[in-house]
Amino acid sequence: MASSPKVKRTAKPRDGVQNLLRSQKDAYARLLNQHQNGKFRSYLQELAKQQVEDSTSASRSGIVVCKRKKGNSESYSVDSLSAQQASLCLYMDKTSYQVTCAEDQGIKSSMLEKHARMELPKATATKKVPSILQHKRIEKDLVGSEEGESQQLSCLCEEEQAKNKSKKKRLKGILAKKGKGECCPEVDPIIAGKSPKETIKAPQTQASKENLPQNNKDKGAKGGRGSQKQLFEQYMCTEDVSAGLKRGELIKGVLRINPKKYKEAFVPSPDGSADIFLDGIAARNRALNGDVVVVKILPLEHWKAEVSGDINERTLTNQMVPNAPDVIVEAHYNEDDKVIGKMKNVSLHDKALVKTQFVKHESALNVSGTSSERAMQKTGQVVFILEQKHSRVSSGFLKFLPNKNFAMFSPTDHRIPRVNVPLADCPADFVSRPGDYENILFICRITHWPTDNNFAEGRLTKTLGQAGEIEPETEGIMTEYDVDFSEFPEEVLNCLPQDLPWSIPAHELSKRRDLRKECIFTIDPATARDLDDALSCKQLSDGNFEVGVHIADVSYFVEEGSVLDQIAGKRATSVYLVQKVIPMLPRLLCEELCSLNPLTDRLTFSVIWKLSAEGKILSEWFGRTVICSCIKMSYDHAQSMIDAPEKHFSAEELPPCSPNHSIHEIQEAILNLHNIAKQLRAQRFEGGALHLKQLKLSFTLDKESSMPQGCYVYQYQDSNKLVEEFMLLANMAAAHKIYRTYPELAILRRHPPPQSKMVDDLQEFCTQMGLDIDLNSSGGLHSLNENLGNDEYVDARKGVLTHMCSRAMQMASYFCTGALKDENSFSHYALNVPLYTHFTSPIRRYVDVIVHRLLAASLNCGPPLSLSLEEVHKQASHSNDRKTASKRVQELSSELFFTVFVKECGPLDSEAMVMGVLDQSFDVLVLRYGVQKRIYCNSLEGLKAVHFRKVGKRPEMTLVWEQSDPSKEPTQQEISIFTLLHVQLKADGASLKYSAVLRRPSAHL
């Protein structure tokens, strides 16, 4: 819907001509004064009248989008304004010396030309209209080097749309008064410093600078604060928030901002239905991604009508979903806004416009036209921030602003606002040589975000270095996600054993079950240093098996309440980057004293079962032990034994082994574990467990430079499954043990069922795709592996469907049993078990340390428990936050290295499979590298037209390619879910960006 410019009546002169001139010093006011009684006044009347009458036409930043109906389809076309007209619009915005929203609503081309003929001769006396070249430079500044910046620059324009009705009523009143001979209206521009376009300066002559009023100069120096209109609502008081939450009038939840469309944010709905949609920056009211916010639901007339069939328009806040499913967002878009926004992006990029036609069949819409028959998407607005989970820190770039006492900081994450930082924080020569810092990364911390400014205020804290280099980029990622990568202080290191080399005290050995003579071994990645779990298996005389899981006894070294314990609890988890690990504990513990290194006595916490050959548990024992691992095996070593059970391995084929145990004994133990693990796994899935296999990218690095030399999709083998099964069994056993003993203090891990609406949509989609899958249970979801054919691309189809199923999954989280009263909500959906916790990785997870303490207290083999319910609950919540941050940092590290790999070794060709189709883009899974990438149609060279349609839940697209020979018919290419394509990955001009380019059909025939 169009938005009219804000207008107000010009004040009547009181003290003669001098006072009038003093009140109209800026160029645009003088221009209005010159034309007040002439043709320009008539033009304004005509313009205002046109805006009131034509509320359906819309134009943003010089683009007019027209909608026409033809038969059963809706067609959208885009007409770009001429360079002269666009320059004129920009000139009218900028002659006020105050940056305004470049939003020209409902202006017809003929009216613009009339305006140009009337204005240009007079305007040139004081202002020089920017040339086409200048206009392009200005447009380039507006767009910035990132797509997200171009979106931010227009954000204020779109937020003004909410005020359309009041503006139009005001225009009608003004027209009525103008008919009675009152003064003509004067445009009321947005105050300088409030718009993202603040960096754009109007071309000024020396005379115009001198005539600028003093108060405007001061205002510019202060960043345009002054008496501004409020852009954000004030937060509610805590009493009202508390009362509203109790009455159910307000909703609490975690804010998630779409990383691809930062104006869209979501908060989970308490009833498990579609997420609450926060439309625009104003709606989220200065909250940032991850914050715990309180939201009020807007009235029904503000809700979004969602036409059935939007399954493919769901988007993830996090790009990759790990084994523990993450929170998923649902994106529901207003069709017109989406079309306009995408078309605007087409024009801002210097590419040929692509004619787009939307074809929506009546059968696909399945609605009669009334809003009551459409699914409504609730919309809301943030009224309070309960907890600022976001660090308010970001890496980014500095931009110089002439005649300002501050610089503008542009975060690399476009979900974070731009920040005004004092020039005093900037490098000493930044003002004189700003170009030297265009590609330098800085760290900025937001200190304040006023209600009357789209920009936040903050301080620079660090200069990282050259953008595009791995170490500065990595440090920026860790800082933004509040990862503590500092060295451990002396007071922490003093908590560790000081007499090295350390050996187990004799009195401690006497308290433990001695397993040092048993055949116990570790199976880990080849590069692992923190070995926190080991396995054992021996066959008993009755044909059953004694199977043990032995976990590093970290709680022995980390005394509760110590400085070491406090910093471990604060870090909560180790963070695994591609090139290094940021440990939770000092390396002396992680890699030496606690690590179950081979041929070394180590303290452990063990669970030992007596199992039948079918995996039935006959007995169970928990206790503190001491072991001596006989060999450190990699997953590949174990897999080679599983693949060749009859082979006799030589000592040269394996790592060093204890002389007390033969290679044959170790191989026999691994084969027995493998057979039992297969039984346990089959039982889990028969019982309704779910495993959504996610592709993981791994790298080979140069030993000296740590630069990526190669990359590959990590292969999940039977040896991985072997270890996984027994770790799951140990974790489930520990959960039952601590919950029985401490029903109010146990720290467990729960996984709620997926969002019902998304499952229903996905179920309908699968049915229409001909996939016989029951998505109403985790066991049904697991059956997707059996319904996708058996050709060479079955794994690719599994990957696509797994990704779609993962979208509906919610996040698994830690909780204190005393804080969650409903025992039915304790269950773990994916594992399909009533109780689950983490026990097997105390070196890298603090929750496991707490579980060890609970176990030791329950077995009377450790100090008495001093934990309170509040402390456990608080640590569980903190551990959830740090696990989420750690996962995201790991993903970003992988993305960073892959981007560097593409830059150094690209372009890279690969097959790809379509995993999502939108109106102007589609997502693909790049099969060779396991990465997901979005391909935008407006970036495809030689594309003539795009035809998008939906058949029920199934989105489809036809691409029409131009032929090099004009006499030949254009080539058509069909795009839908599971379509196989050929793509090329290549580095973009910007630092650390790469794109996927669809190769034309003729290019690979």
PDB file of N, CA, C and O in Angstrom, residues 848-907:
ATOM      1  N   ASP A 848      27.599 -32.541  32.217  1.00  0.00           N
ATOM      2  CA  ASP A 848      28.059 -33.892  32.541  1.00  0.00           C
ATOM      3  C   ASP A 848      28.791 -33.923  33.882  1.00  0.00           C
ATOM      4  O   ASP A 848      28.701 -34.919  34.619  1.00  0.00           O
ATOM      5  N   VAL A 849      29.491 -32.857  34.209  1.00  0.00           N
ATOM      6  CA  VAL A 849      30.173 -32.773  35.506  1.00  0.00           C
ATOM      7  C   VAL A 849      29.140 -32.784  36.636  1.00  0.00           C
ATOM      8  O   VAL A 849      29.321 -33.467  37.651  1.00  0.00           O
ATOM      9  N   ILE A 850      28.060 -32.032  36.477  1.00  0.00           N
ATOM     10  CA  ILE A 850      26.998 -32.021  37.484  1.00  0.00           C
ATOM     11  C   ILE A 850      26.373 -33.404  37.613  1.00  0.00           C
ATOM     12  O   ILE A 850      26.107 -33.888  38.729  1.00  0.00           O
ATOM     13  N   VAL A 851      26.140 -34.067  36.491  1.00  0.00           N
ATOM     14  CA  VAL A 851      25.574 -35.421  36.521  1.00  0.00           C
ATOM     15  C   VAL A 851      26.508 -36.370  37.257  1.00  0.00           C
ATOM     16  O   VAL A 851      26.063 -37.225  38.050  1.00  0.00           O
ATOM     17  N   HIS A 852      27.806 -36.242  37.052  1.00  0.00           N
ATOM     18  CA  HIS A 852      28.770 -37.084  37.773  1.00  0.00           C
ATOM     19  C   HIS A 852      28.677 -36.849  39.274  1.00  0.00           C
ATOM     20  O   HIS A 852      28.745 -37.805  40.068  1.00  0.00           O
ATOM     21  N   ARG A 853      28.530 -35.604  39.676  1.00  0.00           N
ATOM     22  CA  ARG A 853      28.403 -35.295  41.109  1.00  0.00           C
ATOM     23  C   ARG A 853      27.124 -35.879  41.692  1.00  0.00           C
ATOM     24  O   ARG A 853      27.120 -36.402  42.819  1.00  0.00           O
ATOM     25  N   LEU A 854      26.036 -35.780  40.933  1.00  0.00           N
ATOM     26  CA  LEU A 854      24.781 -36.369  41.391  1.00  0.00           C
ATOM     27  C   LEU A 854      24.902 -37.889  41.513  1.00  0.00           C
ATOM     28  O   LEU A 854      24.415 -38.496  42.477  1.00  0.00           O
ATOM     29  N   LEU A 855      25.553 -38.508  40.535  1.00  0.00           N
ATOM     30  CA  LEU A 855      25.752 -39.954  40.588  1.00  0.00           C
ATOM     31  C   LEU A 855      26.616 -40.361  41.775  1.00  0.00           C
ATOM     32  O   LEU A 855      26.292 -41.316  42.492  1.00  0.00           O
ATOM     33  N   ALA A 856      27.715 -39.645  41.968  1.00  0.00           N
ATOM     34  CA  ALA A 856      28.622 -39.975  43.074  1.00  0.00           C
ATOM     35  C   ALA A 856      27.912 -39.845  44.418  1.00  0.00           C
ATOM     36  O   ALA A 856      28.067 -40.706  45.303  1.00  0.00           O
ATOM     37  N   ALA A 857      27.108 -38.793  44.570  1.00  0.00           N
ATOM     38  CA  ALA A 857      26.366 -38.621  45.819  1.00  0.00           C
ATOM     39  C   ALA A 857      25.325 -39.718  46.001  1.00  0.00           C
ATOM     40  O   ALA A 857      25.109 -40.211  47.121  1.00  0.00           O
ATOM     41  N   SER A 858      24.677 -40.110  44.910  1.00  0.00           N
ATOM     42  CA  SER A 858      23.652 -41.152  45.012  1.00  0.00           C
ATOM     43  C   SER A 858      24.261 -42.510  45.342  1.00  0.00           C
ATOM     44  O   SER A 858      23.593 -43.375  45.919  1.00  0.00           O
ATOM     45  N   LEU A 859      25.537 -42.716  44.983  1.00  0.00           N
ATOM     46  CA  LEU A 859      26.219 -43.990  45.229  1.00  0.00           C
ATOM     47  C   LEU A 859      27.065 -43.952  46.499  1.00  0.00           C
ATOM     48  O   LEU A 859      27.755 -44.932  46.815  1.00  0.00           O
ATOM     49  N   ASN A 860      27.032 -42.807  47.186  1.00  0.00           N
ATOM     50  CA  ASN A 860      27.835 -42.612  48.407  1.00  0.00           C
ATOM     51  C   ASN A 860      29.327 -42.800  48.146  1.00  0.00           C
ATOM     52  O   ASN A 860      30.068 -43.307  49.003  1.00  0.00           O
ATOM     53  N   CYS A 861      29.760 -42.403  46.953  1.00  0.00           N
ATOM     54  CA  CYS A 861      31.185 -42.488  46.639  1.00  0.00           C
ATOM     55  C   CYS A 861      31.749 -41.120  46.276  1.00  0.00           C
ATOM     56  O   CYS A 861      32.745 -41.013  45.556  1.00  0.00           O
ATOM     57  N   GLY A 862      31.102 -40.086  46.777  1.00  0.00           N
ATOM     58  CA  GLY A 862      31.547 -38.727  46.528  1.00  0.00           C
ATOM     59  C   GLY A 862      31.098 -37.817  47.651  1.00  0.00           C
ATOM     60  O   GLY A 862      30.368 -38.247  48.563  1.00  0.00           O
ATOM     61  N   PRO A 863      31.521 -36.563  47.633  1.00  0.00           N
ATOM     62  CA  PRO A 863      31.133 -35.628  48.702  1.00  0.00           C
ATOM     63  C   PRO A 863      29.628 -35.416  48.710  1.00  0.00           C
ATOM     64  O   PRO A 863      28.952 -35.583  47.690  1.00  0.00           O
ATOM     65  N   PRO A 864      29.063 -35.040  49.862  1.00  0.00           N
ATOM     66  CA  PRO A 864      27.619 -34.767  49.933  1.00  0.00           C
ATOM     67  C   PRO A 864      27.235 -33.627  49.009  1.00  0.00           C
ATOM     68  O   PRO A 864      28.011 -32.699  48.772  1.00  0.00           O
ATOM     69  N   LEU A 865      26.024 -33.684  48.488  1.00  0.00           N
ATOM     70  CA  LEU A 865      25.559 -32.720  47.497  1.00  0.00           C
ATOM     71  C   LEU A 865      25.195 -31.399  48.163  1.00  0.00           C
ATOM     72  O   LEU A 865      24.492 -31.370  49.177  1.00  0.00           O
ATOM     73  N   SER A 866      25.673 -30.298  47.584  1.00  0.00           N
ATOM     74  CA  SER A 866      25.351 -28.968  48.114  1.00  0.00           C
ATOM     75  C   SER A 866      24.589 -28.125  47.107  1.00  0.00           C
ATOM     76  O   SER A 866      24.370 -26.943  47.337  1.00  0.00           O
ATOM     77  N   LEU A 867      24.178 -28.723  45.991  1.00  0.00           N
ATOM     78  CA  LEU A 867      23.466 -27.986  44.960  1.00  0.00           C
ATOM     79  C   LEU A 867      22.034 -27.693  45.401  1.00  0.00           C
ATOM     80  O   LEU A 867      21.386 -28.525  46.036  1.00  0.00           O
ATOM     81  N   SER A 868      21.554 -26.501  45.026  1.00  0.00           N
ATOM     82  CA  SER A 868      20.153 -26.159  45.260  1.00  0.00           C
ATOM     83  C   SER A 868      19.389 -26.248  43.947  1.00  0.00           C
ATOM     84  O   SER A 868      19.981 -26.220  42.860  1.00  0.00           O
ATOM     85  N   LEU A 869      18.077 -26.321  44.040  1.00  0.00           N
ATOM     86  CA  LEU A 869      17.244 -26.379  42.840  1.00  0.00           C
ATOM     87  C   LEU A 869      17.476 -25.154  41.965  1.00  0.00           C
ATOM     88  O   LEU A 869      17.584 -25.266  40.739  1.00  0.00           O
ATOM     89  N   GLU A 870      17.561 -23.995  42.592  1.00  0.00           N
ATOM     90  CA  GLU A 870      17.761 -22.760  41.832  1.00  0.00           C
ATOM     91  C   GLU A 870      19.092 -22.770  41.094  1.00  0.00           C
ATOM     92  O   GLU A 870      19.180 -22.330  39.943  1.00  0.00           O
ATOM     93  N   GLU A 871      20.138 -23.288  41.739  1.00  0.00           N
ATOM     94  CA  GLU A 871      21.456 -23.337  41.102  1.00  0.00           C
ATOM     95  C   GLU A 871      21.456 -24.280  39.904  1.00  0.00           C
ATOM     96  O   GLU A 871      22.031 -23.970  38.858  1.00  0.00           O
ATOM     97  N   VAL A 872      20.811 -25.436  40.053  1.00  0.00           N
ATOM     98  CA  VAL A 872      20.766 -26.392  38.946  1.00  0.00           C
ATOM     99  C   VAL A 872      19.956 -25.811  37.790  1.00  0.00           C
ATOM    100  O   VAL A 872      20.348 -25.923  36.621  1.00  0.00           O
ATOM    101  N   HIS A 873      18.833 -25.188  38.126  1.00  0.00           N
ATOM    102  CA  HIS A 873      17.990 -24.587  37.081  1.00  0.00           C
ATOM    103  C   HIS A 873      18.751 -23.491  36.342  1.00  0.00           C
ATOM    104  O   HIS A 873      18.696 -23.413  35.100  1.00  0.00           O
ATOM    105  N   LYS A 874      19.458 -22.663  37.076  1.00  0.00           N
ATOM    106  CA  LYS A 874      20.206 -21.571  36.462  1.00  0.00           C
ATOM    107  C   LYS A 874      21.314 -22.114  35.561  1.00  0.00           C
ATOM    108  O   LYS A 874      21.532 -21.615  34.451  1.00  0.00           O
ATOM    109  N   GLN A 875      22.015 -23.152  36.022  1.00  0.00           N
ATOM    110  CA  GLN A 875      23.091 -23.723  35.217  1.00  0.00           C
ATOM    111  C   GLN A 875      22.544 -24.416  33.982  1.00  0.00           C
ATOM    112  O   GLN A 875      23.152 -24.355  32.906  1.00  0.00           O
ATOM    113  N   ALA A 876      21.385 -25.045  34.096  1.00  0.00           N
ATOM    114  CA  ALA A 876      20.773 -25.688  32.933  1.00  0.00           C
ATOM    115  C   ALA A 876      20.440 -24.653  31.869  1.00  0.00           C
ATOM    116  O   ALA A 876      20.705 -24.856  30.677  1.00  0.00           O
ATOM    117  N   SER A 877      19.854 -23.535  32.287  1.00  0.00           N
ATOM    118  CA  SER A 877      19.507 -22.477  31.341  1.00  0.00           C
ATOM    119  C   SER A 877      20.755 -21.892  30.690  1.00  0.00           C
ATOM    120  O   SER A 877      20.797 -21.679  29.463  1.00  0.00           O
ATOM    121  N   HIS A 878      21.788 -21.647  31.489  1.00  0.00           N
ATOM    122  CA  HIS A 878      23.039 -21.096  30.948  1.00  0.00           C
ATOM    123  C   HIS A 878      23.700 -22.080  29.986  1.00  0.00           C
ATOM    124  O   HIS A 878      24.215 -21.675  28.927  1.00  0.00           O
ATOM    125  N   SER A 879      23.655 -23.352  30.308  1.00  0.00           N
ATOM    126  CA  SER A 879      24.259 -24.359  29.439  1.00  0.00           C
ATOM    127  C   SER A 879      23.527 -24.435  28.103  1.00  0.00           C
ATOM    128  O   SER A 879      24.156 -24.658  27.056  1.00  0.00           O
ATOM    129  N   ASN A 880      22.211 -24.252  28.122  1.00  0.00           N
ATOM    130  CA  ASN A 880      21.464 -24.207  26.859  1.00  0.00           C
ATOM    131  C   ASN A 880      21.953 -23.050  25.987  1.00  0.00           C
ATOM    132  O   ASN A 880      22.147 -23.208  24.773  1.00  0.00           O
ATOM    133  N   ASP A 881      22.130 -21.878  26.606  1.00  0.00           N
ATOM    134  CA  ASP A 881      22.578 -20.714  25.842  1.00  0.00           C
ATOM    135  C   ASP A 881      23.961 -20.949  25.249  1.00  0.00           C
ATOM    136  O   ASP A 881      24.212 -20.644  24.074  1.00  0.00           O
ATOM    137  N   ARG A 882      24.868 -21.484  26.053  1.00  0.00           N
ATOM    138  CA  ARG A 882      26.234 -21.665  25.570  1.00  0.00           C
ATOM    139  C   ARG A 882      26.315 -22.788  24.531  1.00  0.00           C
ATOM    140  O   ARG A 882      27.127 -22.713  23.607  1.00  0.00           O
ATOM    141  N   LYS A 883      25.488 -23.795  24.646  1.00  0.00           N
ATOM    142  CA  LYS A 883      25.481 -24.866  23.648  1.00  0.00           C
ATOM    143  C   LYS A 883      24.996 -24.329  22.308  1.00  0.00           C
ATOM    144  O   LYS A 883      25.553 -24.651  21.255  1.00  0.00           O
ATOM    145  N   THR A 884      23.955 -23.495  22.346  1.00  0.00           N
ATOM    146  CA  THR A 884      23.449 -22.894  21.119  1.00  0.00           C
ATOM    147  C   THR A 884      24.507 -22.011  20.473  1.00  0.00           C
ATOM    148  O   THR A 884      24.724 -22.058  19.261  1.00  0.00           O
ATOM    149  N   ALA A 885      25.175 -21.188  21.291  1.00  0.00           N
ATOM    150  CA  ALA A 885      26.223 -20.315  20.761  1.00  0.00           C
ATOM    151  C   ALA A 885      27.378 -21.130  20.198  1.00  0.00           C
ATOM    152  O   ALA A 885      27.915 -20.825  19.127  1.00  0.00           O
ATOM    153  N   SER A 886      27.777 -22.183  20.907  1.00  0.00           N
ATOM    154  CA  SER A 886      28.879 -23.027  20.462  1.00  0.00           C
ATOM    155  C   SER A 886      28.564 -23.677  19.124  1.00  0.00           C
ATOM    156  O   SER A 886      29.413 -23.738  18.222  1.00  0.00           O
ATOM    157  N   LYS A 887      27.342 -24.155  18.989  1.00  0.00           N
ATOM    158  CA  LYS A 887      26.937 -24.776  17.729  1.00  0.00           C
ATOM    159  C   LYS A 887      27.008 -23.781  16.579  1.00  0.00           C
ATOM    160  O   LYS A 887      27.499 -24.094  15.496  1.00  0.00           O
ATOM    161  N   ARG A 888      26.517 -22.573  16.827  1.00  0.00           N
ATOM    162  CA  ARG A 888      26.521 -21.568  15.764  1.00  0.00           C
ATOM    163  C   ARG A 888      27.945 -21.154  15.407  1.00  0.00           C
ATOM    164  O   ARG A 888      28.262 -20.956  14.228  1.00  0.00           O
ATOM    165  N   VAL A 889      28.821 -21.032  16.375  1.00  0.00           N
ATOM    166  CA  VAL A 889      30.215 -20.693  16.102  1.00  0.00           C
ATOM    167  C   VAL A 889      30.871 -21.796  15.283  1.00  0.00           C
ATOM    168  O   VAL A 889      31.638 -21.526  14.346  1.00  0.00           O
ATOM    169  N   GLN A 890      30.580 -23.029  15.615  1.00  0.00           N
ATOM    170  CA  GLN A 890      31.125 -24.150  14.850  1.00  0.00           C
ATOM    171  C   GLN A 890      30.653 -24.097  13.401  1.00  0.00           C
ATOM    172  O   GLN A 890      31.437 -24.325  12.465  1.00  0.00           O
ATOM    173  N   GLU A 891      29.383 -23.797  13.192  1.00  0.00           N
ATOM    174  CA  GLU A 891      28.845 -23.686  11.833  1.00  0.00           C
ATOM    175  C   GLU A 891      29.521 -22.546  11.069  1.00  0.00           C
ATOM    176  O   GLU A 891      29.893 -22.697   9.906  1.00  0.00           O
ATOM    177  N   LEU A 892      29.665 -21.398  11.733  1.00  0.00           N
ATOM    178  CA  LEU A 892      30.273 -20.245  11.072  1.00  0.00           C
ATOM    179  C   LEU A 892      31.747 -20.500  10.752  1.00  0.00           C
ATOM    180  O   LEU A 892      32.256 -20.027   9.737  1.00  0.00           O
ATOM    181  N   SER A 893      32.419 -21.242  11.608  1.00  0.00           N
ATOM    182  CA  SER A 893      33.811 -21.598  11.340  1.00  0.00           C
ATOM    183  C   SER A 893      33.899 -22.474  10.098  1.00  0.00           C
ATOM    184  O   SER A 893      34.764 -22.267   9.233  1.00  0.00           O
ATOM    185  N   SER A 894      32.986 -23.426   9.981  1.00  0.00           N
ATOM    186  CA  SER A 894      32.965 -24.286   8.795  1.00  0.00           C
ATOM    187  C   SER A 894      32.653 -23.472   7.549  1.00  0.00           C
ATOM    188  O   SER A 894      33.281 -23.664   6.493  1.00  0.00           O
ATOM    189  N   GLU A 895      31.694 -22.559   7.650  1.00  0.00           N
ATOM    190  CA  GLU A 895      31.361 -21.696   6.514  1.00  0.00           C
ATOM    191  C   GLU A 895      32.545 -20.826   6.118  1.00  0.00           C
ATOM    192  O   GLU A 895      32.808 -20.616   4.928  1.00  0.00           O
ATOM    193  N   LEU A 896      33.261 -20.322   7.101  1.00  0.00           N
ATOM    194  CA  LEU A 896      34.430 -19.481   6.838  1.00  0.00           C
ATOM    195  C   LEU A 896      35.487 -20.262   6.048  1.00  0.00           C
ATOM    196  O   LEU A 896      35.997 -19.788   5.019  1.00  0.00           O
ATOM    197  N   PHE A 897      35.804 -21.461   6.508  1.00  0.00           N
ATOM    198  CA  PHE A 897      36.839 -22.243   5.835  1.00  0.00           C
ATOM    199  C   PHE A 897      36.390 -22.677   4.443  1.00  0.00           C
ATOM    200  O   PHE A 897      37.206 -22.716   3.518  1.00  0.00           O
ATOM    201  N   PHE A 898      35.104 -23.002   4.301  1.00  0.00           N
ATOM    202  CA  PHE A 898      34.651 -23.403   2.973  1.00  0.00           C
ATOM    203  C   PHE A 898      34.685 -22.222   2.009  1.00  0.00           C
ATOM    204  O   PHE A 898      35.031 -22.384   0.837  1.00  0.00           O
ATOM    205  N   THR A 899      34.350 -21.037   2.503  1.00  0.00           N
ATOM    206  CA  THR A 899      34.412 -19.860   1.645  1.00  0.00           C
ATOM    207  C   THR A 899      35.842 -19.583   1.206  1.00  0.00           C
ATOM    208  O   THR A 899      36.097 -19.253   0.039  1.00  0.00           O
ATOM    209  N   VAL A 900      36.787 -19.717   2.132  1.00  0.00           N
ATOM    210  CA  VAL A 900      38.199 -19.550   1.783  1.00  0.00           C
ATOM    211  C   VAL A 900      38.620 -20.614   0.770  1.00  0.00           C
ATOM    212  O   VAL A 900      39.356 -20.334  -0.184  1.00  0.00           O
ATOM    213  N   PHE A 901      38.120 -21.825   0.952  1.00  0.00           N
ATOM    214  CA  PHE A 901      38.441 -22.899   0.019  1.00  0.00           C
ATOM    215  C   PHE A 901      37.920 -22.584  -1.384  1.00  0.00           C
ATOM    216  O   PHE A 901      38.617 -22.787  -2.383  1.00  0.00           O
ATOM    217  N   VAL A 902      36.685 -22.082  -1.455  1.00  0.00           N
ATOM    218  CA  VAL A 902      36.122 -21.712  -2.758  1.00  0.00           C
ATOM    219  C   VAL A 902      36.948 -20.587  -3.384  1.00  0.00           C
ATOM    220  O   VAL A 902      37.224 -20.592  -4.590  1.00  0.00           O
ATOM    221  N   LYS A 903      37.345 -19.631  -2.556  1.00  0.00           N
ATOM    222  CA  LYS A 903      38.125 -18.500  -3.060  1.00  0.00           C
ATOM    223  C   LYS A 903      39.485 -18.950  -3.588  1.00  0.00           C
ATOM    224  O   LYS A 903      39.956 -18.471  -4.630  1.00  0.00           O
ATOM    225  N   GLU A 904      40.117 -19.866  -2.888  1.00  0.00           N
ATOM    226  CA  GLU A 904      41.455 -20.300  -3.267  1.00  0.00           C
ATOM    227  C   GLU A 904      41.442 -21.356  -4.367  1.00  0.00           C
ATOM    228  O   GLU A 904      42.350 -21.399  -5.202  1.00  0.00           O
ATOM    229  N   CYS A 905      40.428 -22.206  -4.376  1.00  0.00           N
ATOM    230  CA  CYS A 905      40.425 -23.348  -5.303  1.00  0.00           C
ATOM    231  C   CYS A 905      39.314 -23.301  -6.341  1.00  0.00           C
ATOM    232  O   CYS A 905      39.262 -24.170  -7.215  1.00  0.00           O
ATOM    233  N   GLY A 906      38.415 -22.338  -6.204  1.00  0.00           N
ATOM    234  CA  GLY A 906      37.264 -22.283  -7.100  1.00  0.00           C
ATOM    235  C   GLY A 906      37.589 -21.694  -8.460  1.00  0.00           C
ATOM    236  O   GLY A 906      38.725 -21.285  -8.728  1.00  0.00           O
ATOM    237  N   PRO A 907      36.588 -21.652  -9.347  1.00  0.00           N
ATOM    238  CA  PRO A 907      35.213 -22.115  -9.111  1.00  0.00           C
ATOM    239  C   PRO A 907      35.108 -23.637  -9.047  1.00  0.00           C
ATOM    240  O   PRO A 907      35.913 -24.345  -9.631  1.00  0.00           O
TER     241      PRO A 907
END
